Coordinates of N, CA and C in Angstrom, one line a residue:
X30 N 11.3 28.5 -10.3 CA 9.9 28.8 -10.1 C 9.0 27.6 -10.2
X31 N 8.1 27.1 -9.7 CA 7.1 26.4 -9.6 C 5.8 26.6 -8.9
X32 N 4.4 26.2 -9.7 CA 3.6 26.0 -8.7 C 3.4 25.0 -7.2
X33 N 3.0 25.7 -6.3 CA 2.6 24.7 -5.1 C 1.3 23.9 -5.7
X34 N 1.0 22.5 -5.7 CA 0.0 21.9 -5.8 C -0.6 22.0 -4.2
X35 N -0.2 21.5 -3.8 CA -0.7 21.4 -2.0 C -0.1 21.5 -1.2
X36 N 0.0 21.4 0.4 CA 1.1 21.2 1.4 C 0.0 21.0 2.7
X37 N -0.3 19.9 3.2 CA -1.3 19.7 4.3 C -0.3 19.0 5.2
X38 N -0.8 19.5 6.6 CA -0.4 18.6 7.2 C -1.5 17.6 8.0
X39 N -0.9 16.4 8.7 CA -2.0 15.7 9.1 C -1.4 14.2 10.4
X40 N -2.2 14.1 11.2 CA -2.0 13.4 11.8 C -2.4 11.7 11.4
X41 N -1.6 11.1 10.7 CA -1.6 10.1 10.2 C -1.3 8.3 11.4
X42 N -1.9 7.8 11.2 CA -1.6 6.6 11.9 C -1.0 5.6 11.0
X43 N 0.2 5.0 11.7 CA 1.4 3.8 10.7 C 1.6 3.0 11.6
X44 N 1.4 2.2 10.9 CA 1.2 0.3 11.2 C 2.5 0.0 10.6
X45 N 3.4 -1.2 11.3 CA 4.3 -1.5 11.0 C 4.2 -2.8 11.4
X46 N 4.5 -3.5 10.1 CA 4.4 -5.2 10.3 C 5.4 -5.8 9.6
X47 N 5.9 -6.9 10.4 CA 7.0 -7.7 9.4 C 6.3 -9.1 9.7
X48 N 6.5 -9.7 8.7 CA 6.5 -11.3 8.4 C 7.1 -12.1 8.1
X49 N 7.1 -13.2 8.3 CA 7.9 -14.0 7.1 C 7.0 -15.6 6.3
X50 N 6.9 -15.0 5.3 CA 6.6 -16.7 4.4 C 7.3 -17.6 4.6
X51 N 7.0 -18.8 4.0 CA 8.1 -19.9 3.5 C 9.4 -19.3 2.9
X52 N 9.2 -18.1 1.9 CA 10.3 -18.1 1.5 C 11.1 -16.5 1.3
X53 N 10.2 -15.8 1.8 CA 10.8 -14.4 2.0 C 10.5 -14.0 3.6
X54 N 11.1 -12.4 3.8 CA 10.4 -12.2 5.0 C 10.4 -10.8 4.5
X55 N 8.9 -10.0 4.7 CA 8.6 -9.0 4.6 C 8.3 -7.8 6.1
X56 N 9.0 -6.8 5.7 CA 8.5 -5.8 6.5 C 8.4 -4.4 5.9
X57 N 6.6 -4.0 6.5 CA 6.1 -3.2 5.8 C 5.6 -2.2 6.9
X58 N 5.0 -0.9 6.1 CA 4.9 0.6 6.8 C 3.8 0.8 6.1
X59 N 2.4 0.5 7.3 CA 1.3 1.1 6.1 C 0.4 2.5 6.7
X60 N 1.1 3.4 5.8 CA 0.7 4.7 6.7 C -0.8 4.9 6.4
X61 N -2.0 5.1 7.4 CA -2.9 5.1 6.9 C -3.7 6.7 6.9
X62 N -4.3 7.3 6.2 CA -4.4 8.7 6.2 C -5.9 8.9 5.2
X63 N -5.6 10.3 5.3 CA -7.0 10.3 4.5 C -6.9 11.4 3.3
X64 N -5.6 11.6 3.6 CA -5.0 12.0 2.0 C -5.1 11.0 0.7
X65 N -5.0 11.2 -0.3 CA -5.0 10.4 -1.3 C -5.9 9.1 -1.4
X66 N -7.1 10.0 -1.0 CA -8.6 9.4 -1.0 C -9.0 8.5 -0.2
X67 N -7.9 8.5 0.9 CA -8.6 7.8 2.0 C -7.5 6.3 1.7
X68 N -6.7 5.9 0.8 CA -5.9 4.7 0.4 C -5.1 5.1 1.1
X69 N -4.4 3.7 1.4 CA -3.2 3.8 2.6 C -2.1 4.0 1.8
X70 N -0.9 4.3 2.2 CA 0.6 4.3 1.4 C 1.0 3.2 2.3
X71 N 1.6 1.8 1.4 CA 2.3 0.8 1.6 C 4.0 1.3 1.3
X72 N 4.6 0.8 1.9 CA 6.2 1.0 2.0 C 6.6 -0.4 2.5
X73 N 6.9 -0.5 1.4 CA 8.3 -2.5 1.7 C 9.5 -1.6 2.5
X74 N 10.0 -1.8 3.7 CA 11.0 -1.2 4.3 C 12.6 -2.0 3.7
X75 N 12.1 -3.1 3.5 CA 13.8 -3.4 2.4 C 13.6 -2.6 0.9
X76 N 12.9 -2.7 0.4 CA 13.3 -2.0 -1.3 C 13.0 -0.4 -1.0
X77 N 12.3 -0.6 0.0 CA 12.3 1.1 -0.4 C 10.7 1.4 -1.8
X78 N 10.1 0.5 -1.7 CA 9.1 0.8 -2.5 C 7.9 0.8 -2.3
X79 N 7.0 1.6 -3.0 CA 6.2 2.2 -2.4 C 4.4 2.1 -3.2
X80 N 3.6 2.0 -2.8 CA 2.5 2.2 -3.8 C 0.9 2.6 -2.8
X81 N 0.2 3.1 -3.5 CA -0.9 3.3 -3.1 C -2.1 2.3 -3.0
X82 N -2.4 1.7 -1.6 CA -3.3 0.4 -2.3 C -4.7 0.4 -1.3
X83 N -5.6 -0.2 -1.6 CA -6.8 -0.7 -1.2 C -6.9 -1.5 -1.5
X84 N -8.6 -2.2 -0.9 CA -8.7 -3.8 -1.1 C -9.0 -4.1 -3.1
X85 N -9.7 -3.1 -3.5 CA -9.3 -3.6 -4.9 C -8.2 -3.7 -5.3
X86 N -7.2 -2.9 -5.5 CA -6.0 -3.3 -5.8 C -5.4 -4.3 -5.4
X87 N -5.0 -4.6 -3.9 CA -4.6 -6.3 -3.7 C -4.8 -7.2 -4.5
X88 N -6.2 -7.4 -5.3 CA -6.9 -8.5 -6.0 C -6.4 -8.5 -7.8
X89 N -5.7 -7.2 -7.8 CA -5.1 -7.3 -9.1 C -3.4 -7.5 -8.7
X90 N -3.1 -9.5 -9.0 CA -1.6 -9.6 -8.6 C -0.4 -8.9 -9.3
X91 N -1.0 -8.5 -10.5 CA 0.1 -7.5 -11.3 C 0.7 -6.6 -11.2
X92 N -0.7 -5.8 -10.6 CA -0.7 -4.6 -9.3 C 0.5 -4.7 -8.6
X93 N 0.6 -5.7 -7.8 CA 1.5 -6.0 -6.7 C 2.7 -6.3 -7.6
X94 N 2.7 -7.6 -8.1 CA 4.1 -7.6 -9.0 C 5.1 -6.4 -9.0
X95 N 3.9 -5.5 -9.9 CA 4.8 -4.6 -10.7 C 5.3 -3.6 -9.6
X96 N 4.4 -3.1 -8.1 CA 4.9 -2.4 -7.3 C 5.6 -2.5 -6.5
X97 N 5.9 -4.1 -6.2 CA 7.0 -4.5 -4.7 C 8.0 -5.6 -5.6
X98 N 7.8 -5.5 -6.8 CA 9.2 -6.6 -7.8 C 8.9 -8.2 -7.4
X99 N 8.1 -8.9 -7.5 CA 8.1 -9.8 -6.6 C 7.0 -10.4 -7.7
X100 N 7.7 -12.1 -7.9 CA 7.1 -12.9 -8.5 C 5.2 -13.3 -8.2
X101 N 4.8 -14.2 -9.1 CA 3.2 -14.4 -8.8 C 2.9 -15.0 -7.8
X102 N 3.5 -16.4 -7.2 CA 3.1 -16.3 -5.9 C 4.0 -15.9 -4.7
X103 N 4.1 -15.1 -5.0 CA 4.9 -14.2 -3.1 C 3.3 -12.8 -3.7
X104 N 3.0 -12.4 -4.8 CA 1.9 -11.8 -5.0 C 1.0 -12.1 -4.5
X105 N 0.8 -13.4 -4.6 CA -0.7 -14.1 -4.0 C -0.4 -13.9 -2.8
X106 N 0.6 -14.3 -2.2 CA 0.6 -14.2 -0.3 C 0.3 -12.6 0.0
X107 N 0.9 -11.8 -0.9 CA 0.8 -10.5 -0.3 C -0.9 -9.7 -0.6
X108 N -1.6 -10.6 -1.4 CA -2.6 -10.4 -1.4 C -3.7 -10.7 -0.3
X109 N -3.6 -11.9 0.1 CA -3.9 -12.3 1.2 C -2.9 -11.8 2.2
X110 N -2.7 -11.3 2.3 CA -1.9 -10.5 3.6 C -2.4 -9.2 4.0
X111 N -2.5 -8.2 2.3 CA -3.2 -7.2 2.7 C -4.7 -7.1 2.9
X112 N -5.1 -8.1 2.6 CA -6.9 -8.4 2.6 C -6.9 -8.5 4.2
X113 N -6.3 -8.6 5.3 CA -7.0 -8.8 6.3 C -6.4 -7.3 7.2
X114 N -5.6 -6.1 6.4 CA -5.1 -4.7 6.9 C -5.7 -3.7 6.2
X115 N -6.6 -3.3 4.9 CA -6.5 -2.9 3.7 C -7.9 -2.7 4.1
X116 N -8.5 -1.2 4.1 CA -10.1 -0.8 3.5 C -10.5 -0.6 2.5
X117 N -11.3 -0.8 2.2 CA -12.3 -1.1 0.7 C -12.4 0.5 0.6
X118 N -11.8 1.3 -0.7 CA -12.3 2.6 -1.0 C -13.0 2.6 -2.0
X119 N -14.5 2.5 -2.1 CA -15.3 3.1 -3.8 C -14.6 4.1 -4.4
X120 N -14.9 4.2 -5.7 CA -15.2 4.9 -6.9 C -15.5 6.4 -6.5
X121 N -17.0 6.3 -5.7 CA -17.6 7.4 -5.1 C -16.4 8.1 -4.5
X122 N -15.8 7.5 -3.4 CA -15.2 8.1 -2.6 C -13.7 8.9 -3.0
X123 N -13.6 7.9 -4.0 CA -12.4 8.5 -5.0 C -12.5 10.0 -5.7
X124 N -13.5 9.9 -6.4 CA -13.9 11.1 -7.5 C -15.0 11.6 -7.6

């Protein structure tokens, strides 16, 4: 037995980008939707990992650290990486 929390469906748009730095190469899936407050879902297509992000979050590299495993500066790149894909979601719009 369980409760249903939700079940929506929705026509979502996904961007799919690979890169490579100096010293990794990344390729990512950033579905963008307007579920979960309008934040996009990032997907690293090698690890398989996943996080909910906006332009604030980018700016905290720990954030990123802790969600894609990945030392401080491959953080910084991916900070500046998602700064130029990544919409700014307020507070307001959150809650």
């Amino acid at each position: 037995m369980f409760d249903k929390l939700y079940e929506e469906v929705e026509r979502a748009t996904v961007h799919f980008i690979g890169y490579a730095s100096e010293t990794t190469r990344y390729d990512f899936a950033i579905v963008y939707t307007e579920h979960f407050f309008g934040k996009p879902l990032v997907l690293c297509m090698q690890t398989g990992k996943s996080t909910l992000l906006c332009l604030d979050d980018v700016n905290n590299l720990e954030h990123l650290q802790t969600h894609f495993g990945v030392k401080l500066d491959e953080a910084e790149e991916l900070s500046s990486f998602f700064h130029e894909r990544l919409p700014a979601v307020g507070l307001h719009d959150q809650y």
